[in-house]
Each structure stands twice: as structure tokens, then as C-alpha cells.
Short mmCIF file of C-alpha atoms and ligand atoms in Angstrom, two decimals:
data_model
loop_
_atom_site.label_atom_id
_atom_site.label_comp_id
_atom_site.label_asym_id
_atom_site.label_seq_id
_atom_site.Cartn_x
_atom_site.Cartn_y
_atom_site.Cartn_z
CA MET U 1 -0.81 51.69 25.43
CA THR U 2 -3.47 49.57 23.63
CA VAL U 3 -6.97 49.27 25.07
CA LEU U 4 -6.27 45.67 26.04
CA GLU U 5 -3.00 46.59 27.74
CA LYS U 6 -4.77 49.42 29.56
CA PHE U 7 -7.64 47.15 30.56
CA THR U 8 -5.31 44.43 31.78
CA THR U 9 -2.89 46.76 33.56
CA PRO U 10 -2.83 45.74 37.23
CA ILE U 11 -4.84 48.12 39.43
CA GLY U 12 -2.89 50.46 41.64
CA VAL U 13 -1.69 49.86 45.14
CA ALA U 14 -4.33 49.60 47.85
CA LEU U 15 -4.80 52.66 50.06
CA ASP U 16 -3.71 50.80 53.19
CA ARG U 17 -0.42 49.73 51.62
CA PHE U 18 0.15 53.23 50.25
CA ILE U 19 -0.39 54.80 53.69
CA ALA U 20 1.95 52.24 55.30
CA ALA U 21 4.64 52.86 52.68
CA LYS U 22 4.45 56.63 53.21
CA GLN U 23 4.64 56.14 56.97
CA GLY U 24 7.82 54.13 56.41
CA GLU U 25 9.44 57.27 55.01
CA PHE U 26 9.19 58.77 58.52
CA PRO U 27 11.27 56.51 60.80
CA PHE U 28 9.97 58.17 63.97
CA ALA U 29 6.32 57.95 62.99
CA THR U 30 4.14 56.19 65.57
CA GLY U 31 1.34 55.35 63.11
CA GLU U 32 -1.14 57.85 64.53
CA LEU U 33 -1.52 59.83 61.31
CA SER U 34 -1.80 56.61 59.31
CA GLN U 35 -4.60 55.44 61.57
CA LEU U 36 -6.38 58.79 61.30
CA LEU U 37 -6.29 58.59 57.50
CA ARG U 38 -7.66 55.06 57.65
CA ASP U 39 -10.47 56.14 59.98
CA ILE U 40 -11.53 58.83 57.50
CA ALA U 41 -11.41 56.34 54.63
CA LEU U 42 -13.56 53.88 56.59
CA ALA U 43 -16.23 56.49 57.34
CA SER U 44 -16.27 57.49 53.65
CA LYS U 45 -17.05 53.89 52.65
CA ILE U 46 -20.06 53.89 54.97
CA ILE U 47 -21.25 57.26 53.62
CA ASN U 48 -20.75 56.01 50.07
CA ARG U 49 -23.13 53.15 50.80
CA GLU U 50 -25.72 55.45 52.42
CA ILE U 51 -25.62 57.84 49.47
CA ASN U 52 -25.92 55.09 46.88
CA ARG U 53 -29.07 53.70 48.50
CA ALA U 54 -30.57 57.02 49.72
CA GLY U 55 -33.44 56.83 47.25
CA LEU U 56 -34.41 53.39 48.55
CA SER U 57 -34.00 53.97 52.26
CA GLY U 58 -36.05 57.13 52.44
CA ILE U 59 -33.19 59.24 53.78
CA GLU U 60 -33.33 61.87 51.06
CA GLY U 61 -34.61 65.33 51.64
CA SER U 62 -34.26 67.75 54.51
CA ILE U 63 -34.84 67.20 58.21
CA GLY U 64 -36.86 70.39 58.33
CA ALA U 65 -34.24 72.27 60.32
CA ASP U 66 -31.31 74.55 59.45
CA ASN U 67 -27.69 74.00 60.38
CA VAL U 68 -25.38 76.49 62.06
CA GLN U 69 -24.89 78.08 58.63
CA GLY U 70 -28.61 78.81 58.38
CA GLU U 71 -28.83 76.33 55.53
CA ARG U 72 -31.52 73.64 55.24
CA GLN U 73 -29.98 70.49 56.75
CA GLN U 74 -30.43 67.35 54.67
CA MET U 75 -30.92 64.00 56.38
CA LEU U 76 -27.69 62.79 54.82
CA ASP U 77 -25.84 65.79 56.26
CA VAL U 78 -26.76 64.58 59.73
CA ILE U 79 -25.94 60.95 58.91
CA ALA U 80 -22.57 61.89 57.39
CA ASP U 81 -21.70 64.09 60.36
CA TYR U 82 -22.60 61.25 62.75
CA ARG U 83 -20.59 58.64 60.80
CA PHE U 84 -17.42 60.72 60.53
CA THR U 85 -17.62 61.89 64.14
CA ARG U 86 -18.14 58.31 65.36
CA ALA U 87 -15.24 56.99 63.25
CA LEU U 88 -12.92 59.71 64.58
CA VAL U 89 -14.05 59.34 68.21
CA ILE U 90 -13.60 55.56 68.16
CA GLY U 91 -10.38 55.80 66.09
CA GLY U 92 -8.88 57.86 68.90
CA GLN U 93 -6.41 59.85 66.79
CA THR U 94 -8.00 63.31 66.98
CA CYS U 95 -8.60 65.34 70.15
CA GLY U 96 -11.36 67.38 68.57
CA ILE U 97 -13.36 68.19 65.45
CA VAL U 98 -14.82 71.31 63.87
CA SER U 99 -17.67 70.22 61.62
CA GLU U 100 -19.76 72.34 59.26
CA GLU U 101 -22.83 70.71 60.77
CA VAL U 102 -22.08 71.56 64.42
CA GLU U 103 -21.87 75.04 65.98
CA ASP U 104 -19.37 74.17 68.71
CA ILE U 105 -16.10 72.25 68.75
CA ILE U 106 -16.64 68.47 69.09
CA ASP U 107 -14.56 67.19 72.02
CA THR U 108 -13.76 63.56 71.14
CA LYS U 109 -12.46 62.94 74.71
CA ASN U 110 -9.26 61.61 73.12
CA ASN U 111 -7.19 64.08 75.13
CA ASP U 112 -3.93 62.23 74.39
CA ALA U 113 -4.40 62.51 70.61
CA LYS U 114 -2.04 64.92 68.84
CA TYR U 115 -4.21 65.84 65.83
CA PHE U 116 -7.25 68.00 65.21
CA VAL U 117 -9.68 67.55 62.29
CA THR U 118 -11.87 70.07 60.49
CA ILE U 119 -14.51 68.61 58.19
CA ASP U 120 -17.42 69.31 55.90
CA PRO U 121 -19.03 65.86 56.15
CA LEU U 122 -21.21 66.23 53.07
CA ASP U 123 -20.79 69.29 50.88
CA GLY U 124 -23.42 69.96 48.23
CA SER U 125 -25.87 67.59 49.91
CA SER U 126 -28.91 69.34 48.40
CA ASN U 127 -27.78 67.76 45.13
CA ILE U 128 -28.25 64.22 46.38
CA ASP U 129 -31.98 64.14 45.67
CA VAL U 130 -31.23 64.87 42.02
CA ASN U 131 -28.38 62.37 41.80
CA VAL U 132 -25.59 64.92 41.36
CA SER U 133 -22.13 64.21 42.81
CA VAL U 134 -21.42 65.40 46.37
CA GLY U 135 -18.32 65.36 48.54
CA THR U 136 -16.62 65.26 51.93
CA ILE U 137 -13.79 67.74 52.59
CA PHE U 138 -11.32 67.47 55.50
CA SER U 139 -8.13 68.90 57.00
CA ILE U 140 -5.78 67.51 59.64
CA TYR U 141 -3.74 69.79 61.93
CA ARG U 142 -1.30 69.12 64.77
CA ARG U 143 -3.03 70.32 67.92
CA LYS U 144 -1.59 73.44 69.57
CA SER U 145 -3.09 72.82 73.01
CA GLU U 146 -1.26 70.62 75.51
CA ILE U 147 -1.54 66.87 75.02
CA GLY U 148 -3.58 65.33 77.84
CA THR U 149 -6.01 68.26 77.95
CA PRO U 150 -9.30 68.91 76.12
CA PRO U 151 -9.10 70.66 72.71
CA THR U 152 -9.31 74.45 72.57
CA GLN U 153 -9.81 77.05 69.87
CA LYS U 154 -6.01 77.27 69.48
CA ASP U 155 -6.26 73.86 67.79
CA TYR U 156 -8.46 75.05 64.92
CA LEU U 157 -7.66 78.76 64.58
CA GLN U 158 -4.51 77.86 62.66
CA LYS U 159 -3.49 79.14 59.24
CA GLY U 160 -4.08 76.66 56.41
CA SER U 161 -0.31 76.57 55.90
CA GLU U 162 -0.12 74.62 59.17
CA GLN U 163 -2.07 71.63 57.80
CA VAL U 164 -0.49 68.18 58.11
CA ALA U 165 -2.89 66.67 55.57
CA ALA U 166 -6.02 67.54 53.60
CA GLY U 167 -8.32 65.70 51.24
CA TYR U 168 -11.74 65.12 49.81
CA ILE U 169 -13.96 62.21 48.89
CA LEU U 170 -16.03 62.64 45.72
CA TYR U 171 -19.17 60.48 45.67
CA GLY U 172 -19.67 60.54 41.92
CA SER U 173 -19.94 58.15 38.98
CA SER U 174 -17.15 56.49 40.89
CA THR U 175 -16.14 57.30 44.45
CA MET U 176 -12.66 58.77 44.84
CA LEU U 177 -10.48 59.75 47.78
CA VAL U 178 -7.93 62.46 46.89
CA PHE U 179 -5.49 63.68 49.54
CA THR U 180 -2.11 65.22 50.27
CA THR U 181 0.22 65.10 53.27
CA GLY U 182 2.46 67.80 51.83
CA PHE U 183 4.35 65.62 49.37
CA GLY U 184 2.12 65.73 46.30
CA VAL U 185 -1.49 64.74 45.62
CA ASN U 186 -2.71 61.18 45.05
CA GLY U 187 -6.15 59.93 43.97
CA PHE U 188 -7.68 56.59 44.94
CA THR U 189 -10.72 55.01 43.33
CA TYR U 190 -13.09 52.89 45.43
CA GLU U 191 -13.82 49.34 44.30
CA PRO U 192 -17.10 48.50 46.11
CA SER U 193 -16.90 44.78 45.34
CA LEU U 194 -13.65 44.65 47.32
CA GLY U 195 -14.43 47.44 49.79
CA GLU U 196 -11.04 48.97 49.04
CA TYR U 197 -9.59 52.16 47.58
CA PHE U 198 -6.86 51.67 44.94
CA LEU U 199 -4.35 54.21 43.64
CA SER U 200 -5.71 55.36 40.28
CA HIS U 201 -4.35 58.91 39.95
CA PRO U 202 -0.75 59.07 41.23
CA ASP U 203 0.96 62.45 41.66
CA MET U 204 -1.93 64.61 40.39
CA LYS U 205 -0.99 67.96 38.84
CA ILE U 206 -3.23 70.75 37.53
CA LYS U 207 -2.46 72.44 34.20
CA GLU U 208 -0.83 75.86 34.62
CA ASP U 209 -3.57 77.35 32.42
CA GLY U 210 -7.07 76.17 31.59
CA SER U 211 -10.19 76.96 29.57
CA ILE U 212 -12.94 76.13 32.10
CA TYR U 213 -14.33 78.67 34.55
CA SER U 214 -16.80 77.67 37.28
CA VAL U 215 -18.99 80.33 38.89
CA ASN U 216 -22.70 80.79 39.60
CA GLU U 217 -23.37 83.58 37.12
CA GLY U 218 -26.76 84.11 38.73
CA GLY U 219 -24.87 86.35 41.14
CA TYR U 220 -23.16 88.30 38.33
CA HIS U 221 -24.75 91.67 39.10
CA SER U 222 -23.54 91.69 42.69
CA PHE U 223 -20.01 90.44 41.90
CA PRO U 224 -17.05 92.81 42.30
CA GLN U 225 -16.47 94.74 39.04
CA GLY U 226 -13.15 92.96 38.50
CA VAL U 227 -14.91 89.59 38.52
CA LYS U 228 -17.56 90.85 36.09
CA ASP U 229 -14.80 92.08 33.76
CA TYR U 230 -12.99 88.75 34.03
CA ILE U 231 -16.17 86.78 33.25
CA ASP U 232 -16.85 89.06 30.25
CA SER U 233 -13.34 88.34 28.98
CA CYS U 234 -13.95 84.58 29.37
CA LYS U 235 -17.03 84.92 27.19
CA GLN U 236 -15.16 86.92 24.57
CA ARG U 237 -12.55 84.13 24.43
CA GLU U 238 -15.34 81.53 24.39
CA LEU U 239 -13.96 79.66 27.37
CA SER U 240 -16.17 76.86 28.75
CA ALA U 241 -18.53 77.70 31.60
CA ARG U 242 -19.00 74.63 33.81
CA TYR U 243 -20.78 74.87 37.18
CA ILE U 244 -22.16 71.76 38.86
CA GLY U 245 -23.14 73.53 42.08
CA SER U 246 -21.19 70.97 44.06
CA LEU U 247 -17.78 72.32 45.08
CA VAL U 248 -15.91 69.01 45.23
CA ALA U 249 -17.20 67.96 41.80
CA ASP U 250 -16.29 71.30 40.19
CA PHE U 251 -12.90 71.31 41.94
CA HIS U 252 -12.10 67.73 40.89
CA ARG U 253 -12.97 68.34 37.23
CA ASN U 254 -10.81 71.46 37.17
CA LEU U 255 -7.95 69.58 38.86
CA LEU U 256 -8.04 66.94 36.13
CA LYS U 257 -8.74 69.16 33.10
CA GLY U 258 -7.43 72.59 34.11
CA GLY U 259 -9.75 75.42 35.11
CA MET U 260 -10.77 77.73 37.93
CA TYR U 261 -13.65 77.78 40.45
CA MET U 262 -14.78 81.13 41.85
CA TYR U 263 -17.13 82.06 44.66
CA PRO U 264 -16.73 85.85 45.03
CA SER U 265 -18.35 88.07 47.61
CA THR U 266 -22.01 88.69 46.66
CA GLU U 267 -24.92 90.71 48.01
CA LYS U 268 -26.13 87.63 49.94
CA TYR U 269 -22.65 86.46 51.01
CA GLN U 270 -20.60 89.60 51.69
CA ASN U 271 -17.58 87.45 52.67
CA GLY U 272 -18.21 84.75 50.11
CA LYS U 273 -20.23 81.59 50.81
CA LEU U 274 -17.53 78.98 51.35
CA ARG U 275 -16.01 78.27 54.75
CA LEU U 276 -12.32 78.77 55.37
CA LEU U 277 -11.58 75.98 57.85
CA TYR U 278 -13.12 72.93 56.21
CA GLU U 279 -13.60 73.84 52.54
CA CYS U 280 -11.18 76.51 51.33
CA ASN U 281 -8.08 75.62 53.39
CA SER U 282 -8.39 71.92 52.58
CA LEU U 283 -8.75 72.48 48.82
CA ALA U 284 -6.12 75.22 48.82
CA PHE U 285 -3.54 72.82 50.32
CA ILE U 286 -4.40 70.25 47.66
CA ILE U 287 -4.34 72.68 44.73
CA GLU U 288 -0.96 74.16 45.75
CA GLN U 289 0.48 70.65 46.08
CA ALA U 290 -0.84 69.99 42.56
CA GLY U 291 0.84 73.15 41.20
CA GLY U 292 -2.21 75.42 41.27
CA MET U 293 -3.22 78.50 43.28
CA ALA U 294 -5.90 79.56 45.77
CA SER U 295 -6.69 83.15 46.79
CA ASN U 296 -9.41 85.12 48.55
CA GLY U 297 -8.98 87.86 45.97
CA GLU U 298 -6.32 89.67 47.99
CA LYS U 299 -4.10 87.03 49.61
CA ARG U 300 -3.16 83.35 49.57
CA ILE U 301 -5.90 81.31 51.23
CA LEU U 302 -3.34 79.36 53.28
CA ASP U 303 -1.99 82.58 54.79
CA ILE U 304 -5.34 83.73 56.23
CA LYS U 305 -5.34 83.70 60.04
CA PRO U 306 -8.80 82.37 61.04
CA GLU U 307 -10.74 84.40 63.61
CA GLU U 308 -13.82 82.18 63.89
CA LYS U 309 -14.43 78.46 63.22
CA HIS U 310 -17.23 78.91 60.65
CA GLN U 311 -15.90 82.03 58.96
CA ARG U 312 -16.46 82.40 55.23
CA THR U 313 -14.13 83.71 52.54
CA PRO U 314 -14.27 84.52 48.85
CA LEU U 315 -12.47 81.79 46.89
CA TYR U 316 -10.61 81.76 43.56
CA ILE U 317 -8.97 78.35 43.10
CA GLY U 318 -7.48 76.33 40.25
CA SER U 319 -4.97 76.76 37.41
CA LYS U 320 -2.33 79.28 38.41
CA LYS U 321 -2.55 81.49 35.31
CA MET U 322 -6.35 81.72 35.58
CA VAL U 323 -6.25 82.72 39.24
CA GLU U 324 -3.52 85.26 38.52
CA GLU U 325 -5.64 86.70 35.71
CA VAL U 326 -8.77 87.22 37.82
CA LEU U 327 -6.58 88.74 40.56
CA SER U 328 -5.20 91.20 37.98
CA TYR U 329 -8.76 92.26 37.12
CA LEU U 330 -9.53 92.72 40.84
CA LYS U 331 -6.36 94.78 41.25
CA LYS U 332 -7.32 96.99 38.29
CA GLU U 333 -10.66 97.60 40.02
CA GLN U 334 -8.90 98.67 43.20
CA LEU U 335 -6.62 101.07 41.29
CA ALA U 336 -9.50 102.55 39.29
P1 AMP A 1 2.75 60.02 63.53
O1 AMP A 1 3.79 59.80 64.62
O2 AMP A 1 2.19 58.74 62.97
O3 AMP A 1 1.69 60.97 63.95
O4 AMP A 1 3.57 60.69 62.31
C1 AMP A 1 4.42 61.81 62.56
C2 AMP A 1 4.57 62.60 61.26
O5 AMP A 1 5.16 61.78 60.24
C3 AMP A 1 3.23 63.04 60.65
O6 AMP A 1 2.73 64.24 61.23
C4 AMP A 1 3.60 63.20 59.18
O7 AMP A 1 4.28 64.42 58.97
C5 AMP A 1 4.53 62.01 58.97
N1 AMP A 1 3.77 60.80 58.62
C6 AMP A 1 3.51 59.75 59.43
N2 AMP A 1 2.75 58.82 58.80
C7 AMP A 1 2.54 59.30 57.55
C8 AMP A 1 1.82 58.82 56.40
N3 AMP A 1 1.18 57.63 56.42
N4 AMP A 1 1.79 59.59 55.27
C9 AMP A 1 2.43 60.77 55.24
N5 AMP A 1 3.11 61.30 56.28
C10 AMP A 1 3.19 60.56 57.42
P1 P6P A 2 -24.65 78.46 44.98
C1 P6P A 2 -22.97 73.74 48.21
O1 P6P A 2 -23.94 74.30 49.08
C2 P6P A 2 -21.80 74.71 48.16
O2 P6P A 2 -21.28 74.87 49.43
C3 P6P A 2 -20.76 74.22 47.17
O3 P6P A 2 -20.68 72.84 47.13
C4 P6P A 2 -21.22 74.80 45.85
O4 P6P A 2 -20.14 75.05 44.95
C5 P6P A 2 -21.87 76.12 46.28
O5 P6P A 2 -22.27 75.97 47.64
C6 P6P A 2 -23.10 76.41 45.46
O6 P6P A 2 -23.60 77.66 45.91
O7 P6P A 2 -24.84 79.78 45.69
O8 P6P A 2 -23.98 78.62 43.64
O9 P6P A 2 -25.88 77.59 44.91
#
């Protein structure tokens, strides 16, 4: 395709039309999931605007308090959490929310809603002040508690394999919404002048093997021996080390180019740093739909039965062959 042809190729279908077309493939669908997806997209547009003008509106930096994770809460964390919660409460399609920013379950008072949402409203927010990409990560489950009643822990202590949908928004050089409902992964790019997302990356697939590994090597000395051995082998093969320090950005690059992101257990994070419900499960659903793999070092992320809403897990996620290789090093360690 020539540059001119590429440049003049019509832009992809608008997100709204895509969601409606997918709904049409389910004759008995009421439109509730479609509306929930639209509510998330709307909130992301508002967050996108806040992020892009953060430096001008004085909302950078921390609020001087820590969140439930014991991590310094940035002003934009609080704003993002408020915006997504408000969009989901008003949208009416979820009975409850588990948010990284809030200790307890958020009861949206939409007791008749049949979905439940877990969300990391703004992951990597400490990077905002230095203009590095950040992201929102979300999952949608069918509630397990009775419709017409308030949400309970049954609604969020579900295996990742139970997800109805999962996605992320990457607020980067361009803003993208990438999500799956179990039938492949599609990426939409935001056109601010139109206020719309358009399909730009249909049917996304990750390469079976890759040459990029993403890990914070500052923790090398406290990594499991198998991970150290794997990293050493990457260096011997002169693979590319790429680590942005923003999960969604690292994940998205690996999805497009092939690669693997690792956050093993460390001295500081004995169970890994990343949270199962609203980071690892969401991205694991996406990566499997794109032909990749996600493990905690012993088992498939989507098979982990959650015990607690903010529980952490080690994460190895990306190109299938790379994940299998690091798992083989971990297995060798166990057998040694
Ligand atoms: P609903 O009645 O709108 O909650 O939809 C019922 C089920 O149909 C959902 O849980 C999905 O499995 C499927 N579905 C409905 N709308 C969509 C959509 N826009 N995209 C993908 N799957 C959908
Ligand atoms: P470290 C951001 O806080 C985050 O949750 C991910 O976005 C990122 O990949 C990771 O933590 C960075 O953690 O310990 O390498 O600074």
C-alpha cells in the first residue's frame, strides 16, 4: 500500500458502531453490556482530557496520602477513580466496583444491574509528572449475587476465566482503548477533534515468540533463581531490555511487537507487586485472546481463585514461547 493510499484509507469504524454490531451477534442481548462499555469509554475521554492538561491545571503530584496499597496517591488517581465511579454509577449497568484506589467494595446502588466491574483507574500515575504514558485497566464480570440485592464479595472473588470482558486505555502519544469480550482483541484510537474512538487495530495478535523482555532489574538480587537465570540467558542472546515502569505501556508495546513483561516475587513484594483482580486478570484475558500467555510462575493467571480483593500475584505475561521459557527456568529451580 503506498503512503498516499495508506494516508487516504478511510479510518476504521467508530467504537459505538462496533459495539452495536457486536451486540447484534447476540439476538437476546438487552444492550446492558454495550452500555457498560460505552460508559467506560466516556469516562476514559474525560480522564484523557485531565491528563493532557494536568501540567496546566495544577493537578499533578501527590495528595500527600497513601492509598489502600500503601502507595503515594497522586491527585490524578483520585480524579480518575471519581470519574470512572461516577460514570459507572450513573450508567447503571454495574451493581458494584472494586477499585485499586478504594479499600472496600463500591456499592453503586444499581441493585438490578447484572454486571460487576473491577478497575485500576490510573495505573502508573507517578509517571504523569514526567510525561510518561499511563493507563486504565478494567474487567467486567457477571454478578454472582442475586439481582435486586446489593453486591457481595461473591461478585468479585471470581476466577479470571469468568470474565465477560476486559480492556485497557493507554494514555500515550495517542490514546487507545483495547478490549476483548472473548472473541478476539480490538484496538481503537481516540480522535480528540471528533471526541470519538475509531477501530485502528482490528483482531490484534501477539507474536508466538519475541525479543523484548520487560522487568525492573533493580530487583534482580531478590528475584527467584530461575528468573535470574532466564534474565542472564536474555543478556547472552542480546535480547532487548525495555521497561517503561508503566504496566499498560509495557504490555501494549509487547502486544504489538512481541515480548514478555515480568514482575516476579521480590524481597519487598513477596507475592509480586501487581494486583490480580484489576491488573493481572484483565491483561491475562486480553493476552490469551491475542494468542499469548499469562502465568504467576506456577499456574495460569485466569485459573487463580481470588481470596481477597486487593491480592497481589507474580506475573509473567506476553509471547507464549517467552513465558514458557521463563516457566521452564522456574521449574528447573524447583527440581534443583
Ligand atoms: P446484555 O443482555 O446486553 O447484557 O448481553 C448479554 C450477553 O451478550 C453479554 O454478556 C455478552 O456475552 C453478549 N454481548 C452483548 N452485547 C455485546 C457486545 N456489544 N459485544 C460483545 N458481546 C456482547
Ligand atoms: P516498579 C506502577 O506502579 C506499576 O503498578 C506498573 O504500572 C509498573 O509496571 C510497576 O508498578 C512498576 O513497579 O517496582 O518497577 O517501580
